[in-house]
PDB file of C-alpha atoms in Angstrom:
ATOM      1  CA  UNK A   1     131.068-125.066-243.407  1.00 28.00           C
ATOM      2  CA  UNK A   2     131.497-121.379-244.224  1.00 27.00           C
ATOM      3  CA  UNK A   3     130.358-119.920-247.492  1.00 29.00           C
ATOM      4  CA  UNK A   4     133.473-119.762-249.648  1.00 29.00           C
ATOM      5  CA  UNK A   5     132.747-116.483-251.356  1.00 28.00           C
ATOM      6  CA  UNK A   6     136.222-115.240-252.217  1.00 31.00           C
ATOM      7  CA  UNK A   7     138.746-116.276-254.827  1.00 31.00           C
ATOM      8  CA  UNK A   8     141.773-118.477-254.382  1.00 28.00           C
ATOM      9  CA  UNK A   9     143.656-117.303-257.451  1.00 25.00           C
ATOM     10  CA  UNK A  10     145.578-120.485-258.283  1.00 28.00           C
ATOM     11  CA  UNK A  11     147.831-120.771-261.320  1.00 29.00           C
ATOM     12  CA  UNK A  12     147.327-124.312-262.577  1.00 26.00           C
ATOM     13  CA  UNK A  13     149.387-126.431-264.908  1.00 32.00           C
ATOM     14  CA  UNK A  14     146.902-127.772-267.387  1.00 31.00           C
ATOM     15  CA  UNK A  15     149.208-130.256-269.002  1.00 31.00           C
ATOM     16  CA  UNK A  16     146.848-131.751-271.560  1.00 29.00           C
ATOM     17  CA  UNK A  17     146.079-128.784-273.801  1.00 26.00           C
ATOM     18  CA  UNK A  18     147.589-127.956-277.163  1.00 23.00           C
ATOM     19  CA  UNK A  19     148.489-124.327-276.660  1.00 21.00           C
ATOM     20  CA  UNK A  20     149.702-123.731-273.119  1.00 23.00           C
ATOM     21  CA  UNK A  21     150.099-125.407-269.761  1.00 24.00           C
ATOM     22  CA  UNK A  22     148.463-122.457-267.965  1.00 29.00           C
ATOM     23  CA  UNK A  23     144.851-123.204-267.064  1.00 28.00           C
ATOM     24  CA  UNK A  24     142.133-121.191-265.402  1.00 24.00           C
ATOM     25  CA  UNK A  25     140.354-123.104-262.674  1.00 30.00           C
ATOM     26  CA  UNK A  26     136.585-122.905-263.090  1.00 30.00           C
ATOM     27  CA  UNK A  27     135.943-124.005-259.535  1.00 37.00           C
ATOM     28  CA  UNK A  28     134.885-122.128-256.434  1.00 32.00           C
ATOM     29  CA  UNK A  29     138.265-120.470-256.222  1.00 36.00           C
ATOM     30  CA  UNK A  30     138.879-118.474-259.397  1.00 35.00           C
ATOM     31  CA  UNK A  31     142.362-118.662-260.846  1.00 33.00           C
ATOM     32  CA  UNK A  32     145.038-116.023-260.512  1.00 34.00           C
ATOM     33  CA  UNK A  33     148.505-116.424-261.946  1.00 37.00           C
ATOM     34  CA  UNK A  34     150.964-115.980-259.091  1.00 35.00           C
ATOM     35  CA  UNK A  35     154.019-116.397-261.305  1.00 36.00           C
ATOM     36  CA  UNK A  36     156.228-113.378-262.004  1.00 33.00           C
ATOM     37  CA  UNK A  37     155.758-113.382-265.774  1.00 33.00           C
ATOM     38  CA  UNK A  38     152.100-114.357-265.984  1.00 34.00           C
ATOM     39  CA  UNK A  39     152.543-117.701-267.739  1.00 34.00           C
ATOM     40  CA  UNK A  40     154.354-120.827-266.514  1.00 39.00           C
ATOM     41  CA  UNK A  41     157.590-121.109-268.472  1.00 39.00           C
ATOM     42  CA  UNK A  42     157.028-124.831-268.936  1.00 44.00           C
ATOM     43  CA  UNK A  43     154.523-123.937-271.631  1.00 38.00           C
ATOM     44  CA  UNK A  44     157.118-122.544-273.981  1.00 38.00           C
ATOM     45  CA  UNK A  45     158.231-124.953-276.660  1.00 40.00           C
ATOM     46  CA  UNK A  46     156.486-127.998-275.231  1.00 43.00           C
ATOM     47  CA  UNK A  47     153.189-128.859-276.902  1.00 39.00           C
ATOM     48  CA  UNK A  48     151.094-131.930-276.156  1.00 36.00           C
ATOM     49  CA  UNK A  49     150.315-132.645-279.819  1.00 36.00           C
ATOM     50  CA  UNK A  50     146.866-133.889-280.784  1.00 34.00           C
ATOM     51  CA  UNK A  51     145.840-135.153-277.381  1.00 44.00           C
ATOM     52  CA  UNK A  52     143.897-132.064-276.338  1.00 38.00           C
ATOM     53  CA  UNK A  53     141.244-132.519-273.686  1.00 38.00           C
ATOM     54  CA  UNK A  54     137.690-131.379-274.257  1.00 33.00           C
ATOM     55  CA  UNK A  55     135.854-128.928-272.026  1.00 35.00           C
ATOM     56  CA  UNK A  56     133.119-131.524-271.521  1.00 36.00           C
ATOM     57  CA  UNK A  57     135.222-134.446-270.355  1.00 37.00           C
ATOM     58  CA  UNK A  58     138.922-133.839-269.508  1.00 40.00           C
ATOM     59  CA  UNK A  59     139.660-137.575-269.931  1.00 46.00           C
ATOM     60  CA  UNK A  60     138.728-137.483-273.632  1.00 46.00           C
ATOM     61  CA  UNK A  61     140.096-135.573-276.611  1.00 49.00           C
ATOM     62  CA  UNK A  62     138.019-133.752-279.216  1.00 47.00           C
ATOM     63  CA  UNK A  63     137.355-137.006-281.074  1.00 51.00           C
ATOM     64  CA  UNK A  64     136.174-138.783-277.925  1.00 48.00           C
ATOM     65  CA  UNK A  65     139.344-140.878-277.665  1.00 55.00           C
ATOM     66  CA  UNK A  66     140.864-141.838-274.316  1.00 57.00           C
ATOM     67  CA  UNK A  67     143.563-139.371-273.222  1.00 64.00           C
ATOM     68  CA  UNK A  68     145.432-141.904-271.087  1.00 72.00           C
ATOM     69  CA  UNK A  69     148.996-141.928-272.356  1.00 85.00           C
ATOM     70  CA  UNK A  70     150.974-145.040-273.230  1.00 89.00           C
ATOM     71  CA  UNK A  71     154.487-145.488-271.840  1.00 91.00           C
ATOM     72  CA  UNK A  72     155.851-144.249-275.168  1.00 92.00           C
ATOM     73  CA  UNK A  73     153.613-141.163-275.007  1.00 92.00           C
ATOM     74  CA  UNK A  74     154.799-140.418-271.493  1.00 93.00           C
ATOM     75  CA  UNK A  75     158.462-140.621-272.452  1.00 94.00           C
ATOM     76  CA  UNK A  76     157.975-138.175-275.331  1.00 92.00           C
ATOM     77  CA  UNK A  77     157.467-134.949-273.419  1.00 91.00           C
ATOM     78  CA  UNK A  78     158.480-132.797-276.404  1.00 90.00           C
ATOM     79  CA  UNK A  79     155.590-133.969-278.581  1.00 89.00           C
ATOM     80  CA  UNK A  80     153.004-135.040-276.003  1.00 88.00           C
ATOM     81  CA  UNK A  81     153.533-132.696-273.079  1.00 89.00           C
ATOM     82  CA  UNK A  82     152.505-133.910-269.628  1.00 89.00           C
ATOM     83  CA  UNK A  83     149.586-136.058-268.542  1.00 90.00           C
ATOM     84  CA  UNK A  84     148.455-137.032-265.037  1.00 90.00           C
ATOM     85  CA  UNK A  85     148.241-140.728-265.950  1.00 90.00           C
ATOM     86  CA  UNK A  86     151.975-140.734-266.667  1.00 94.00           C
ATOM     87  CA  UNK A  87     152.782-140.374-262.980  1.00 93.00           C
ATOM     88  CA  UNK A  88     151.938-144.044-262.469  1.00 93.00           C
ATOM     89  CA  UNK A  89     153.000-145.182-265.953  1.00 94.00           C
ATOM     90  CA  UNK A  90     156.499-143.790-265.436  1.00 95.00           C
ATOM     91  CA  UNK A  91     156.761-145.296-261.938  1.00 94.00           C
ATOM     92  CA  UNK A  92     157.204-141.871-260.388  1.00 93.00           C
ATOM     93  CA  UNK A  93     156.622-143.033-256.804  1.00 90.00           C
ATOM     94  CA  UNK A  94     159.631-145.345-256.831  1.00 90.00           C
ATOM     95  CA  UNK A  95     161.700-142.882-258.860  1.00 93.00           C
ATOM     96  CA  UNK A  96     161.109-139.966-256.507  1.00 90.00           C
ATOM     97  CA  UNK A  97     161.448-142.098-253.384  1.00 86.00           C
ATOM     98  CA  UNK A  98     164.804-143.463-254.530  1.00 88.00           C
ATOM     99  CA  UNK A  99     166.210-140.280-256.036  1.00 89.00           C
ATOM    100  CA  UNK A 100     167.271-138.429-252.898  1.00 84.00           C
ATOM    101  CA  UNK A 101     169.085-141.297-251.116  1.00 84.00           C
ATOM    102  CA  UNK A 102     171.129-142.078-254.228  1.00 87.00           C
ATOM    103  CA  UNK A 103     172.000-138.460-254.950  1.00 87.00           C
ATOM    104  CA  UNK A 104     172.739-137.675-251.317  1.00 79.00           C
ATOM    105  CA  UNK A 105     175.000-140.721-251.105  1.00 82.00           C
ATOM    106  CA  UNK A 106     176.945-139.341-254.064  1.00 88.00           C
ATOM    107  CA  UNK A 107     177.310-136.005-252.223  1.00 88.00           C
ATOM    108  CA  UNK A 108     175.540-134.110-254.998  1.00 89.00           C
ATOM    109  CA  UNK A 109     173.316-132.130-252.629  1.00 88.00           C
ATOM    110  CA  UNK A 110     174.744-129.121-250.815  1.00 87.00           C
ATOM    111  CA  UNK A 111     175.065-129.211-247.010  1.00 85.00           C
ATOM    112  CA  UNK A 112     171.656-128.580-245.465  1.00 83.00           C
ATOM    113  CA  UNK A 113     169.945-128.538-248.860  1.00 86.00           C
ATOM    114  CA  UNK A 114     166.448-129.984-248.746  1.00 87.00           C
ATOM    115  CA  UNK A 115     165.328-132.743-251.076  1.00 89.00           C
ATOM    116  CA  UNK A 116     163.145-130.626-253.383  1.00 91.00           C
ATOM    117  CA  UNK A 117     165.676-127.838-253.768  1.00 92.00           C
ATOM    118  CA  UNK A 118     168.420-130.333-254.558  1.00 92.00           C
ATOM    119  CA  UNK A 119     166.161-132.029-257.115  1.00 93.00           C
ATOM    120  CA  UNK A 120     165.425-128.764-258.896  1.00 94.00           C
ATOM    121  CA  UNK A 121     169.059-127.668-258.911  1.00 93.00           C
ATOM    122  CA  UNK A 122     170.284-131.045-260.150  1.00 93.00           C
ATOM    123  CA  UNK A 123     167.595-130.943-262.845  1.00 94.00           C
ATOM    124  CA  UNK A 124     169.139-127.718-264.102  1.00 93.00           C
ATOM    125  CA  UNK A 125     166.617-125.183-262.813  1.00 92.00           C
ATOM    126  CA  UNK A 126     168.651-122.047-261.990  1.00 88.00           C
ATOM    127  CA  UNK A 127     168.162-119.755-259.033  1.00 86.00           C
ATOM    128  CA  UNK A 128     166.618-122.178-256.536  1.00 86.00           C
ATOM    129  CA  UNK A 129     168.748-120.869-253.692  1.00 78.00           C
ATOM    130  CA  UNK A 130     168.936-122.092-250.107  1.00 73.00           C
ATOM    131  CA  UNK A 131     165.230-121.853-249.287  1.00 76.00           C
ATOM    132  CA  UNK A 132     163.733-122.074-252.753  1.00 86.00           C
ATOM    133  CA  UNK A 133     160.824-124.421-253.205  1.00 93.00           C
ATOM    134  CA  UNK A 134     160.523-125.204-249.493  1.00 92.00           C
ATOM    135  CA  UNK A 135     159.107-121.775-248.680  1.00 92.00           C
ATOM    136  CA  UNK A 136     156.098-119.683-249.632  1.00 93.00           C
ATOM    137  CA  UNK A 137     156.760-116.974-252.203  1.00 91.00           C
ATOM    138  CA  UNK A 138     155.898-116.118-255.830  1.00 87.00           C
ATOM    139  CA  UNK A 139     159.452-116.003-257.216  1.00 84.00           C
ATOM    140  CA  UNK A 140     161.663-118.148-255.003  1.00 89.00           C
ATOM    141  CA  UNK A 141     160.827-121.492-256.652  1.00 92.00           C
ATOM    142  CA  UNK A 142     161.743-120.798-260.296  1.00 90.00           C
ATOM    143  CA  UNK A 143     159.523-122.082-263.060  1.00 90.00           C
ATOM    144  CA  UNK A 144     161.244-124.894-265.005  1.00 92.00           C
ATOM    145  CA  UNK A 145     162.159-123.647-268.475  1.00 91.00           C
ATOM    146  CA  UNK A 146     161.085-125.685-271.468  1.00 91.00           C
ATOM    147  CA  UNK A 147     164.691-126.166-272.583  1.00 91.00           C
ATOM    148  CA  UNK A 148     165.518-127.603-269.163  1.00 93.00           C
ATOM    149  CA  UNK A 149     162.588-130.042-269.200  1.00 93.00           C
ATOM    150  CA  UNK A 150     163.414-131.221-272.707  1.00 93.00           C
ATOM    151  CA  UNK A 151     167.034-131.844-271.745  1.00 93.00           C
ATOM    152  CA  UNK A 152     166.346-134.377-268.980  1.00 95.00           C
ATOM    153  CA  UNK A 153     164.560-137.705-268.689  1.00 95.00           C
ATOM    154  CA  UNK A 154     160.768-137.747-268.632  1.00 96.00           C
ATOM    155  CA  UNK A 155     160.808-138.839-264.978  1.00 96.00           C
ATOM    156  CA  UNK A 156     163.014-135.913-264.004  1.00 95.00           C
ATOM    157  CA  UNK A 157     160.837-133.487-265.971  1.00 95.00           C
ATOM    158  CA  UNK A 158     157.681-134.749-264.271  1.00 95.00           C
ATOM    159  CA  UNK A 159     159.345-134.448-260.867  1.00 95.00           C
ATOM    160  CA  UNK A 160     160.408-130.846-261.473  1.00 95.00           C
ATOM    161  CA  UNK A 161     156.954-129.837-262.722  1.00 94.00           C
ATOM    162  CA  UNK A 162     155.307-131.447-259.683  1.00 94.00           C
ATOM    163  CA  UNK A 163     157.624-129.653-257.244  1.00 94.00           C
ATOM    164  CA  UNK A 164     156.968-126.295-258.885  1.00 94.00           C
ATOM    165  CA  UNK A 165     153.223-126.977-259.001  1.00 93.00           C
ATOM    166  CA  UNK A 166     153.039-127.759-255.268  1.00 93.00           C
ATOM    167  CA  UNK A 167     155.029-124.684-254.252  1.00 94.00           C
ATOM    168  CA  UNK A 168     153.001-122.531-256.627  1.00 92.00           C
ATOM    169  CA  UNK A 169     149.712-123.901-255.302  1.00 93.00           C
ATOM    170  CA  UNK A 170     150.732-123.337-251.680  1.00 94.00           C
ATOM    171  CA  UNK A 171     151.896-119.804-252.418  1.00 94.00           C
ATOM    172  CA  UNK A 172     148.577-118.945-254.067  1.00 93.00           C
ATOM    173  CA  UNK A 173     146.577-120.300-251.130  1.00 93.00           C
ATOM    174  CA  UNK A 174     148.803-118.472-248.632  1.00 95.00           C
ATOM    175  CA  UNK A 175     148.474-115.187-250.522  1.00 93.00           C
ATOM    176  CA  UNK A 176     144.704-115.262-250.531  1.00 89.00           C
ATOM    177  CA  UNK A 177     144.365-116.420-246.936  1.00 93.00           C
ATOM    178  CA  UNK A 178     146.637-113.542-245.945  1.00 92.00           C
ATOM    179  CA  UNK A 179     144.272-110.991-247.483  1.00 89.00           C
ATOM    180  CA  UNK A 180     141.468-109.380-245.483  1.00 87.00           C
ATOM    181  CA  UNK A 181     138.764-111.614-246.941  1.00 88.00           C
ATOM    182  CA  UNK A 182     140.981-114.620-246.293  1.00 92.00           C
ATOM    183  CA  UNK A 183     141.288-113.629-242.653  1.00 92.00           C
ATOM    184  CA  UNK A 184     137.505-113.427-242.435  1.00 93.00           C
ATOM    185  CA  UNK A 185     137.175-116.881-243.988  1.00 92.00           C
ATOM    186  CA  UNK A 186     139.657-118.377-241.508  1.00 95.00           C
ATOM    187  CA  UNK A 187     137.820-116.831-238.577  1.00 94.00           C
ATOM    188  CA  UNK A 188     134.486-118.087-239.863  1.00 93.00           C
ATOM    189  CA  UNK A 189     135.909-121.598-240.325  1.00 94.00           C
ATOM    190  CA  UNK A 190     137.298-121.477-236.770  1.00 94.00           C
ATOM    191  CA  UNK A 191     133.935-120.414-235.357  1.00 94.00           C
ATOM    192  CA  UNK A 192     132.172-123.258-237.180  1.00 94.00           C
ATOM    193  CA  UNK A 193     134.358-125.927-235.541  1.00 92.00           C
ATOM    194  CA  UNK A 194     132.926-127.336-232.334  1.00 88.00           C
ATOM    195  CA  UNK A 195     135.687-129.649-231.084  1.00 85.00           C
ATOM    196  CA  UNK A 196     137.190-128.830-227.652  1.00 86.00           C
ATOM    197  CA  UNK A 197     140.684-128.327-229.095  1.00 90.00           C
ATOM    198  CA  UNK A 198     141.048-126.584-232.447  1.00 92.00           C
ATOM    199  CA  UNK A 199     144.366-126.586-234.293  1.00 91.00           C
ATOM    200  CA  UNK A 200     145.566-124.733-237.357  1.00 91.00           C
ATOM    201  CA  UNK A 201     145.429-127.819-239.565  1.00 88.00           C
ATOM    202  CA  UNK A 202     141.786-128.359-238.544  1.00 91.00           C
ATOM    203  CA  UNK A 203     140.778-124.908-239.748  1.00 93.00           C
ATOM    204  CA  UNK A 204     142.888-125.114-242.908  1.00 93.00           C
ATOM    205  CA  UNK A 205     141.653-128.558-243.915  1.00 91.00           C
ATOM    206  CA  UNK A 206     138.012-127.531-243.482  1.00 92.00           C
ATOM    207  CA  UNK A 207     138.579-124.720-245.993  1.00 93.00           C
ATOM    208  CA  UNK A 208     140.525-126.753-248.536  1.00 93.00           C
ATOM    209  CA  UNK A 209     138.252-129.799-248.492  1.00 92.00           C
ATOM    210  CA  UNK A 210     135.328-127.622-249.545  1.00 88.00           C
ATOM    211  CA  UNK A 211     136.937-126.796-252.892  1.00 82.00           C
ATOM    212  CA  UNK A 212     136.313-129.060-255.940  1.00 81.00           C
ATOM    213  CA  UNK A 213     139.886-128.663-257.199  1.00 84.00           C
ATOM    214  CA  UNK A 214     141.440-132.129-256.592  1.00 84.00           C
ATOM    215  CA  UNK A 215     144.751-130.570-255.578  1.00 87.00           C
ATOM    216  CA  UNK A 216     143.307-128.387-252.835  1.00 89.00           C
ATOM    217  CA  UNK A 217     141.181-131.306-251.666  1.00 89.00           C
ATOM    218  CA  UNK A 218     144.244-133.539-251.486  1.00 89.00           C
ATOM    219  CA  UNK A 219     146.097-130.893-249.506  1.00 90.00           C
ATOM    220  CA  UNK A 220     143.180-130.771-247.092  1.00 89.00           C
ATOM    221  CA  UNK A 221     143.393-134.551-246.687  1.00 87.00           C
ATOM    222  CA  UNK A 222     147.096-134.285-245.845  1.00 85.00           C
ATOM    223  CA  UNK A 223     146.243-131.956-242.973  1.00 83.00           C
ATOM    224  CA  UNK A 224     143.754-134.573-241.760  1.00 81.00           C
ATOM    225  CA  UNK A 225     146.416-137.320-241.782  1.00 79.00           C
ATOM    226  CA  UNK A 226     147.948-138.702-238.609  1.00 72.00           C
ATOM    227  CA  UNK A 227     151.353-137.110-239.142  1.00 74.00           C
ATOM    228  CA  UNK A 228     151.885-133.754-237.439  1.00 74.00           C
ATOM    229  CA  UNK A 229     154.730-131.437-238.348  1.00 82.00           C
ATOM    230  CA  UNK A 230     156.643-130.318-235.226  1.00 78.00           C
ATOM    231  CA  UNK A 231     155.646-126.854-234.084  1.00 79.00           C
ATOM    232  CA  UNK A 232     152.226-126.882-235.749  1.00 84.00           C
ATOM    233  CA  UNK A 233     150.196-128.384-232.918  1.00 84.00           C
ATOM    234  CA  UNK A 234     149.413-125.099-231.171  1.00 83.00           C
ATOM    235  CA  UNK A 235     145.869-124.980-229.866  1.00 88.00           C
ATOM    236  CA  UNK A 236     143.880-121.963-231.099  1.00 93.00           C
ATOM    237  CA  UNK A 237     142.115-120.472-228.089  1.00 91.00           C
ATOM    238  CA  UNK A 238     140.769-117.212-229.508  1.00 91.00           C
ATOM    239  CA  UNK A 239     139.459-116.373-232.961  1.00 93.00           C
ATOM    240  CA  UNK A 240     141.930-113.490-233.181  1.00 93.00           C
ATOM    241  CA  UNK A 241     144.771-116.057-233.193  1.00 93.00           C
ATOM    242  CA  UNK A 242     143.340-118.169-235.993  1.00 94.00           C
ATOM    243  CA  UNK A 243     144.767-116.386-239.031  1.00 94.00           C
ATOM    244  CA  UNK A 244     148.326-116.186-237.674  1.00 94.00           C
ATOM    245  CA  UNK A 245     148.343-119.858-236.671  1.00 94.00           C
ATOM    246  CA  UNK A 246     146.825-121.106-239.942  1.00 94.00           C
ATOM    247  CA  UNK A 247     149.339-119.209-242.091  1.00 95.00           C
ATOM    248  CA  UNK A 248     152.222-120.489-239.962  1.00 94.00           C
ATOM    249  CA  UNK A 249     150.962-124.067-240.284  1.00 92.00           C
ATOM    250  CA  UNK A 250     150.731-123.757-244.062  1.00 93.00           C
ATOM    251  CA  UNK A 251     154.344-122.556-244.286  1.00 93.00           C
ATOM    252  CA  UNK A 252     155.634-125.292-241.975  1.00 91.00           C
ATOM    253  CA  UNK A 253     153.861-128.046-243.873  1.00 90.00           C
ATOM    254  CA  UNK A 254     155.262-126.882-247.205  1.00 91.00           C
ATOM    255  CA  UNK A 255     158.771-126.975-245.732  1.00 90.00           C
ATOM    256  CA  UNK A 256     158.089-130.493-244.463  1.00 88.00           C
ATOM    257  CA  UNK A 257     156.778-131.608-247.869  1.00 89.00           C
ATOM    258  CA  UNK A 258     159.976-130.428-249.518  1.00 90.00           C
ATOM    259  CA  UNK A 259     162.307-131.922-246.901  1.00 84.00           C
ATOM    260  CA  UNK A 260     161.837-135.503-248.066  1.00 76.00           C
ATOM    261  CA  UNK A 261     159.588-137.431-250.418  1.00 76.00           C
ATOM    262  CA  UNK A 262     158.499-139.746-247.617  1.00 70.00           C
ATOM    263  CA  UNK A 263     158.870-139.500-243.835  1.00 67.00           C
ATOM    264  CA  UNK A 264     160.376-142.359-241.850  1.00 64.00           C
ATOM    265  CA  UNK A 265     159.454-144.786-244.617  1.00 65.00           C
ATOM    266  CA  UNK A 266     155.810-143.705-244.612  1.00 68.00           C
ATOM    267  CA  UNK A 267     153.923-142.043-247.432  1.00 71.00           C
ATOM    268  CA  UNK A 268     153.835-138.407-246.494  1.00 75.00           C
ATOM    269  CA  UNK A 269     153.528-134.862-247.745  1.00 82.00           C
ATOM    270  CA  UNK A 270     154.795-134.625-251.268  1.00 86.00           C
ATOM    271  CA  UNK A 271     154.098-138.285-251.993  1.00 85.00           C
ATOM    272  CA  UNK A 272     150.513-137.918-250.820  1.00 86.00           C
ATOM    273  CA  UNK A 273     150.045-134.760-252.880  1.00 88.00           C
ATOM    274  CA  UNK A 274     151.457-136.329-256.043  1.00 89.00           C
ATOM    275  CA  UNK A 275     149.457-139.579-255.964  1.00 86.00           C
ATOM    276  CA  UNK A 276     147.770-140.397-259.287  1.00 84.00           C
ATOM    277  CA  UNK A 277     149.336-137.356-260.886  1.00 89.00           C
ATOM    278  CA  UNK A 278     147.304-134.894-258.823  1.00 88.00           C
ATOM    279  CA  UNK A 279     149.998-132.218-259.200  1.00 90.00           C
ATOM    280  CA  UNK A 280     150.211-132.840-262.942  1.00 86.00           C
ATOM    281  CA  UNK A 281     146.605-132.960-264.036  1.00 65.00           C
ATOM    282  CA  UNK A 282     144.479-129.882-264.585  1.00 44.00           C
ATOM    283  CA  UNK A 283     141.664-128.945-262.219  1.00 28.00           C
ATOM    284  CA  UNK A 284     138.113-129.812-263.154  1.00 27.00           C
ATOM    285  CA  UNK A 285     134.830-128.397-262.109  1.00 31.00           C
TER     286      UNK A 285
END
């Protein structure tokens, strides 16, 4: 593996602190806020109350009590904020899996509108647009406002935060891999692979799996899964091609994640990324 000596500046949603949802990752990839205003809008007016995690153990509060939320805690977003354990407590897998078919059947999604964009628009997040959260970019997937999150069910609020978190994470990774030192890292990762055929997802996963952030690790695992997004199976022959192919693959996979919660009835993309509240919890390390 290459030496990961540059920063992925990832804006994280640390949803178990008392003051703000914006967290700085202390892992190998230092954090950079890629949002237009510097702080995720979901922090405004939504405080998690007394259940603040400690720096020593993120599963415990300052008194050493378990931070796992009860069902009642999870439903009360206004007072308790967001917690990764609530993803399972609220039954988010079934909720998200069933949301799109029911809404699409009621003709609430616009023609050609992808699942994630429809979800955000129906939640009340303004300015999603045609592409929105299915594409890489720092402003095209709007941050959910606190007033919006407090005006919907807890399940809907968790879904919107997870969608924004995934798009935000992908944008941050793309931005840093696009930089000169990111290009060098991609080329080094390509040169370290010894398989006869090297694909963009191979190079990308080798980079992401080396990071202790559970979200980047999970994204790396998705690229190692047995589902390939059409158009991303181009073989990289020369090191000079590596950066262009890897960035294209990252964009195509994000679009696939936001097209549907699952693919052909199989756990895929967004579902795999959101397991166990991975998109909700803060990074550790």
